[in-house]
Short mmCIF file of C-alpha atoms and ligand atoms in Angstrom, two decimals:
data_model
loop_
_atom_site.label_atom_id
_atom_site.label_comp_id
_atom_site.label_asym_id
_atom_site.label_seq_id
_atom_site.Cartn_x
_atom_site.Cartn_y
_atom_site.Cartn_z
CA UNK A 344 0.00 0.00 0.00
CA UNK A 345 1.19 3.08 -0.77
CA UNK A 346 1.11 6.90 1.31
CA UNK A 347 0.18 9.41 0.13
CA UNK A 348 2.31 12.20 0.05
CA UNK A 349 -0.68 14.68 1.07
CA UNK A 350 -3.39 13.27 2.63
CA UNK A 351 -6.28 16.45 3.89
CA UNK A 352 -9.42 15.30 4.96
CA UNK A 353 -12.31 17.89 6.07
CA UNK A 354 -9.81 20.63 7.01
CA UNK A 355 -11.95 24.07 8.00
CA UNK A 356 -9.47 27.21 8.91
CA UNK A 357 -11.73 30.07 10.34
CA UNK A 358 -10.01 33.37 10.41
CA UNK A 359 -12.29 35.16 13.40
CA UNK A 360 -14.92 33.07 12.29
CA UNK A 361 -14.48 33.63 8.42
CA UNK A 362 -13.39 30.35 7.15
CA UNK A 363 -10.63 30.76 4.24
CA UNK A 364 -10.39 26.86 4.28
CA UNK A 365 -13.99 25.35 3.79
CA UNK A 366 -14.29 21.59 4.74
CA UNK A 367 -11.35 21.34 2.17
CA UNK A 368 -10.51 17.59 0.98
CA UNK A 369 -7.36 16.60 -0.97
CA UNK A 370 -4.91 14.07 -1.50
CA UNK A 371 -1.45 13.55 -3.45
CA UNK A 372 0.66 10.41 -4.58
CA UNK A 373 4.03 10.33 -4.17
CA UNK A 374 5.83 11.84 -7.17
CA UNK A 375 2.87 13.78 -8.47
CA UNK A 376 3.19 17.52 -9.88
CA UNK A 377 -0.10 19.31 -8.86
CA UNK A 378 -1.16 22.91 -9.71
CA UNK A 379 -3.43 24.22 -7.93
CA UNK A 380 -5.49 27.15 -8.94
CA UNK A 381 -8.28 29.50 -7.52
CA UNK A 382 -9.07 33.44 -7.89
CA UNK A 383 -7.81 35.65 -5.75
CA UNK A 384 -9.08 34.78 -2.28
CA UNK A 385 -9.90 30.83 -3.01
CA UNK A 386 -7.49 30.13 0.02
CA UNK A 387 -4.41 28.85 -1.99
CA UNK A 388 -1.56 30.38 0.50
CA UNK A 389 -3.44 29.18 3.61
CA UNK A 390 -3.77 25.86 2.00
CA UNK A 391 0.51 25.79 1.93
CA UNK A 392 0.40 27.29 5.33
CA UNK A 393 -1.60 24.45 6.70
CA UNK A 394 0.90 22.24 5.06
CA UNK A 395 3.71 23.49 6.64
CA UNK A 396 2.66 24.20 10.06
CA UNK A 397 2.18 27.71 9.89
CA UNK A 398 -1.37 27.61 10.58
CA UNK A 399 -3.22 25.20 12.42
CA UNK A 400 -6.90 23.63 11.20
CA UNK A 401 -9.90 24.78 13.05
CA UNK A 402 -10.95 21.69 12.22
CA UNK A 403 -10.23 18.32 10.28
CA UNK A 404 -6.66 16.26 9.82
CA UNK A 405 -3.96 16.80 7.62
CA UNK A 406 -1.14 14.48 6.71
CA UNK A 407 2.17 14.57 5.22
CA UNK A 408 3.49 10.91 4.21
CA UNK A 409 1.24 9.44 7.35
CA UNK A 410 2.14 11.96 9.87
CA UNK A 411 -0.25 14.33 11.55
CA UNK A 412 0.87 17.87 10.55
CA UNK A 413 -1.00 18.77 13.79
CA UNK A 414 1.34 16.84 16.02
CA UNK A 415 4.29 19.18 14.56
CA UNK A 416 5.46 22.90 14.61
CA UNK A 417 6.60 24.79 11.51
CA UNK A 418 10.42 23.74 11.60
CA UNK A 419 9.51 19.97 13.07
CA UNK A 420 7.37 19.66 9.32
CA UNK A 421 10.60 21.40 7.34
CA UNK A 422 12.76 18.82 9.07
CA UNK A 423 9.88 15.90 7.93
CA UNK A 424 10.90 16.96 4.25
CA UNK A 425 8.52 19.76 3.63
CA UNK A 426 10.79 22.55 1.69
CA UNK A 427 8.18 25.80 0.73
CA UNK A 428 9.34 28.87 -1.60
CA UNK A 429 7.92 31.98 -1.46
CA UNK A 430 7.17 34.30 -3.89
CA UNK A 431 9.76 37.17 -3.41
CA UNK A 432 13.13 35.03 -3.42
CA UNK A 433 15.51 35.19 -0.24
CA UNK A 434 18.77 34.50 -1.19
CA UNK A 435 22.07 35.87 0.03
CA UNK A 436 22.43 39.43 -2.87
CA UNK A 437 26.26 39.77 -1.40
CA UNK A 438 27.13 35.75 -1.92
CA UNK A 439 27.58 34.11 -5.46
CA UNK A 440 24.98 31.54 -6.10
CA UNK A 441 27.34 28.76 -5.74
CA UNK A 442 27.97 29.95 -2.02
CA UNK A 443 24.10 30.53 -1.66
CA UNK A 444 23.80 26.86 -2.57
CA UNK A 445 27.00 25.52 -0.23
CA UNK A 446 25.34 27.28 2.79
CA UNK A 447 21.46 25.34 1.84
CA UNK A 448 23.71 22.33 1.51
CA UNK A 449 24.82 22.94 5.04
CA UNK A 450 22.42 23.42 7.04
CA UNK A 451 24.80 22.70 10.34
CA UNK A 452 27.82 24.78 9.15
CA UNK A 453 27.57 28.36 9.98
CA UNK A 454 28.17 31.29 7.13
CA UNK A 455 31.86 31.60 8.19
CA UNK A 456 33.08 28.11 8.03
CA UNK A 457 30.76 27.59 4.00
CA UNK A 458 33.33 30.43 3.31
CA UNK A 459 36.47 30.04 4.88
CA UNK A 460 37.21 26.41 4.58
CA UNK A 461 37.11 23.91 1.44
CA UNK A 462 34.23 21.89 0.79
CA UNK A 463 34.55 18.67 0.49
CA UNK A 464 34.63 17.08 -3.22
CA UNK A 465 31.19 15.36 -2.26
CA UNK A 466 29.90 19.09 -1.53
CA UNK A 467 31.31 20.22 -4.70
CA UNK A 468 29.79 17.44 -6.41
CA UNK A 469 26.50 18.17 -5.23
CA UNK A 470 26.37 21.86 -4.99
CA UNK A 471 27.63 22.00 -9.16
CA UNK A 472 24.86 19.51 -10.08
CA UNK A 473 22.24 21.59 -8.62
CA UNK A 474 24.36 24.46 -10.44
CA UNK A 475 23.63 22.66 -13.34
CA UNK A 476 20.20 21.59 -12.76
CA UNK A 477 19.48 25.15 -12.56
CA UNK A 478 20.91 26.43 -15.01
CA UNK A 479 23.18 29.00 -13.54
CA UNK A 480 26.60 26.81 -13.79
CA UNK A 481 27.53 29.73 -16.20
CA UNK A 482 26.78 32.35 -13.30
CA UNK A 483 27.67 30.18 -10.45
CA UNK A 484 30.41 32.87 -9.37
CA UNK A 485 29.45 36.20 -9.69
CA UNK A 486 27.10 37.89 -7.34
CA UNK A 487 23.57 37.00 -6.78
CA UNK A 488 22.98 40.77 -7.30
CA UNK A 489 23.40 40.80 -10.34
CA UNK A 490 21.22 37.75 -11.36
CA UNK A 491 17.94 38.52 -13.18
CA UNK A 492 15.03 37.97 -10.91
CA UNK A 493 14.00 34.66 -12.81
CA UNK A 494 17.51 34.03 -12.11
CA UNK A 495 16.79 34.38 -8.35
CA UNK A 496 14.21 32.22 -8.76
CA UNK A 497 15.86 29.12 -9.96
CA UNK A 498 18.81 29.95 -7.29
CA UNK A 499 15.79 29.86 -4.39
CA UNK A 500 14.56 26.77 -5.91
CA UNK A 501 18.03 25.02 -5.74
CA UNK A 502 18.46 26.33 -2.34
CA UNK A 503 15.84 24.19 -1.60
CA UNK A 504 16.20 21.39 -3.40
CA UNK A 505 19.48 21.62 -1.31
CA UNK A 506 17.49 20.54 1.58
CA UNK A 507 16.63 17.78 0.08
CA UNK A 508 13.06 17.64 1.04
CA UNK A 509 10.45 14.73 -0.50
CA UNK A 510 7.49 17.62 -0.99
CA UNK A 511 8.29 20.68 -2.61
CA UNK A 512 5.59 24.06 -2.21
CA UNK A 513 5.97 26.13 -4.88
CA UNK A 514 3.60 29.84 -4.61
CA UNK A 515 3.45 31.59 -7.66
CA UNK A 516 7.20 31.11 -9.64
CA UNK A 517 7.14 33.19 -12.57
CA UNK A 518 5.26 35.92 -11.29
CA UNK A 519 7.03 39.01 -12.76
CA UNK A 520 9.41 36.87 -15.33
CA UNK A 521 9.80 37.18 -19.18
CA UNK A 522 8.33 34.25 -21.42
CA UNK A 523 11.34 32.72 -22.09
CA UNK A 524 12.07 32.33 -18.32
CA UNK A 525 8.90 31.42 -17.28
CA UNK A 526 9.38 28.15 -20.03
CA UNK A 527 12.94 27.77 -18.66
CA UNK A 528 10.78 27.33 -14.89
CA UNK A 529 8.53 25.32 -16.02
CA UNK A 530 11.42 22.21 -17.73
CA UNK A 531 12.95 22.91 -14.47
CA UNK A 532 10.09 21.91 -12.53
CA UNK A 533 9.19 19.22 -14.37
CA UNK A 534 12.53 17.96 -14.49
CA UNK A 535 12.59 18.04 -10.40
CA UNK A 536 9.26 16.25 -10.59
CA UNK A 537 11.02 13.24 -11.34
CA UNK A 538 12.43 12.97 -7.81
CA UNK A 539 10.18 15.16 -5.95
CA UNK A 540 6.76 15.65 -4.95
CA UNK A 541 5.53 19.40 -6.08
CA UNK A 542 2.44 21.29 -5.12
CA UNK A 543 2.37 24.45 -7.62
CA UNK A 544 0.13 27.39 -7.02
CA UNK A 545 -0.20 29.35 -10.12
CA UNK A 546 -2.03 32.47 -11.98
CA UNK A 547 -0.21 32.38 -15.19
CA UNK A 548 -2.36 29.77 -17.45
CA UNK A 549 -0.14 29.35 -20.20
CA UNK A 550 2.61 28.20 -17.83
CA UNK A 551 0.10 26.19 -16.22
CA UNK A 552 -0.79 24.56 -18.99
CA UNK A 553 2.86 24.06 -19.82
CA UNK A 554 3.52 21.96 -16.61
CA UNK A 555 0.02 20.56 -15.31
CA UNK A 556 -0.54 16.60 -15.68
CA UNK A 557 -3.77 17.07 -12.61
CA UNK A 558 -5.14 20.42 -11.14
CA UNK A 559 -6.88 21.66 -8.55
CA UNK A 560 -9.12 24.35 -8.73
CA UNK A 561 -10.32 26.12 -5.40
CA UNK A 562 -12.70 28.49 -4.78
CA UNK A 563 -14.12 29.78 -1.44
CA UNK A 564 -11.89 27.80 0.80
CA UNK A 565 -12.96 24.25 -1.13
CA UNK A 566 -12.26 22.05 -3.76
CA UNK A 567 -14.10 23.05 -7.04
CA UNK A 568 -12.98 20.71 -9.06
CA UNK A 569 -9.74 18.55 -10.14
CA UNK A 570 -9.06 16.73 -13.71
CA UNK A 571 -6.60 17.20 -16.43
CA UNK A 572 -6.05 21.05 -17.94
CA UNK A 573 -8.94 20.31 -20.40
CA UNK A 574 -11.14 19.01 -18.19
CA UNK A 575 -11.14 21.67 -15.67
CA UNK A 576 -11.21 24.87 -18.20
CA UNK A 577 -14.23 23.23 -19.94
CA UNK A 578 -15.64 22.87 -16.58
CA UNK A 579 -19.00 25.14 -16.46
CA UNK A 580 -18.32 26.03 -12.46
CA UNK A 581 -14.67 26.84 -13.19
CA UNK A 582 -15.64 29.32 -16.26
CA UNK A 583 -18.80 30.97 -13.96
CA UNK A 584 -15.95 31.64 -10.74
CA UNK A 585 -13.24 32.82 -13.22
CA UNK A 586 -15.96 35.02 -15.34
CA UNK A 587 -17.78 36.49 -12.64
CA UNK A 588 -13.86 38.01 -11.70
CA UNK A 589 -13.15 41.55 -12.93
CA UNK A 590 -9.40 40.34 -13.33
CA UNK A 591 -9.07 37.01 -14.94
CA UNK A 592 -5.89 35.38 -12.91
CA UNK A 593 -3.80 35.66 -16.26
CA UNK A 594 -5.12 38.80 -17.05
P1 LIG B 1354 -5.36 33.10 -2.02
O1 LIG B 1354 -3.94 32.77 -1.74
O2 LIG B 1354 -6.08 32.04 -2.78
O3 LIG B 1354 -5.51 34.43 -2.69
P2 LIG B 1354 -5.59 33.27 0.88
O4 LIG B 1354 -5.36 31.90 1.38
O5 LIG B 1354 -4.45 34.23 0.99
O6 LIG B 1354 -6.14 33.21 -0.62
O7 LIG B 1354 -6.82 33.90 1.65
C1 LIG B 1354 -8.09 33.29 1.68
C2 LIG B 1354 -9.05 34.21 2.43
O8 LIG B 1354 -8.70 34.24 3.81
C3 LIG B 1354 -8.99 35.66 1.97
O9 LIG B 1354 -10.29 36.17 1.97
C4 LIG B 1354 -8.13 36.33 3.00
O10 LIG B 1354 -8.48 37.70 3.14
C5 LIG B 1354 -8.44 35.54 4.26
N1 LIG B 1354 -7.32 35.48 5.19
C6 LIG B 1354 -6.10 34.92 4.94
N2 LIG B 1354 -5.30 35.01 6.01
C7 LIG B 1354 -6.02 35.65 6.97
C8 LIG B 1354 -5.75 36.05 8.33
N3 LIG B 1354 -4.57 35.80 8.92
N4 LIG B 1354 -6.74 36.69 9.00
C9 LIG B 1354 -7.92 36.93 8.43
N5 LIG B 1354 -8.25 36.57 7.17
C10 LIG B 1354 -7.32 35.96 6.44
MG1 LIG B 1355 -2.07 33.70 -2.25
#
């Protein structure tokens, strides 16, 4: 029998008694890529934040590979092998993006020692595949500064993969990028969907057509539907929430 990577059963999060998660249900295999989608408001961000830790549910369960994301606090569910990036990248501006990804790599070793002393050829190995993976071997040694913000992006998302965590949460990558980098982020996530788990949350449709196998749609704080691409923009509730929006979400 298998886990399931996400497992969410009845999960209500009230907000002073408004309820941004709505007797939500979901549940993700092992090695799936899953965007989820919603109009502004639908509850995607405190659907992540349930996942790692950051809120609690009001009410109903939520699991992560079997174990009760209720038992845990935030950094107890990072350690479980939940990695989550935000949407504005954090990464170190003053530090080249090959020391960025030493320091993720080392979680134990402070900022002096990732500088000051020789990483071992393992390290090395590791930190110039992700380099690679990314596609900033070419820019692994000039400062993250100067990196173009999709640039950042794929730096953030090798900081994490760093961490090597089993389920990757992924809020809104190529917000703000040029076409040509928001392809580049989608082959890059589907190409760390063959070892990962990935939850996606997403505006831009082209890119989510680019990437989606299943998605989620949400709307007020519940599932509105799932299916393939196809199946859930030919879906009549799906085209009555995004319609009745003044901004369509890849307007
Ligand atoms: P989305 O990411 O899909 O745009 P959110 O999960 O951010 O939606 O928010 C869902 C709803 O919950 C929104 O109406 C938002 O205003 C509300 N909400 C989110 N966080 C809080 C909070 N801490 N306190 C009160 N209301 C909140
Ligand atoms: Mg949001």
């Amino acid at each position: 029998m298998s886990t399931k990577v996400l497992d969410i059963q009845n999960v209500t999060v009230s907000f002073d008694g408004f309820k941004a998660l709505n007797n939500l249900n979901f549940s993700m295999d092992e090695g799936e890529l899953r965007v989820i989608i919603g109009p502004n408001g639908a509850g995607k961000t405190t659907f992540l934040d349930v996942i790692t830790g950051k809120v609690k549910p009001t009410e109903g369960v939520a699991y992560f590979k079997g174990e009760d994301l209720r038992k845990h606090k935030e950094h107890q569910i990072a350690r479980l092998g939940v990695g989550r990036k935000f949407q504005t990248p954090r990464v170190y501006l003053n530090l080249t993006p090959r020391e960025n990804l030493d320091l993720s790599c080392n979680h134990q070793k402070n900022a002096f020692s990732t500088l000051f002393k020789q990483p071992s050829t393992a390290e090395k190995r590791t930190v110039n595949s992700l380099l690679e993976t990314i596609g900033l071997d070419y820019k692994a040694d000039v400062p993250a500064a100067l990196l173009s913000h999709g640039e950042k992006q794929w730096l953030e998302i090798g900081m994490l993969v760093a961490q090597s965590p089993d389920l990757l949460l992924v809020d809104e990558p190529v917000a703000g990028l040029t076409d040509e980098e928001t392809e580049q982020t989608g082959n890059l996530l589907m190409s760390l969907a063959e070892s990962h788990s990935i939850v996606v949350i997403e505006h831009d449709m082209e890119f989510v057509r680019q990437i989606a196998r299943q998605v989620t749609v949400l709307h007020q704080g519940t599932v509105l539907c799932e299916g393939t691409m196809d199946e859930v923009q030919n879906d009549p509730r799906v085209i009555e929430v995004y319609l009745g929006q003044r901004n369509p979400p890849d307007g």
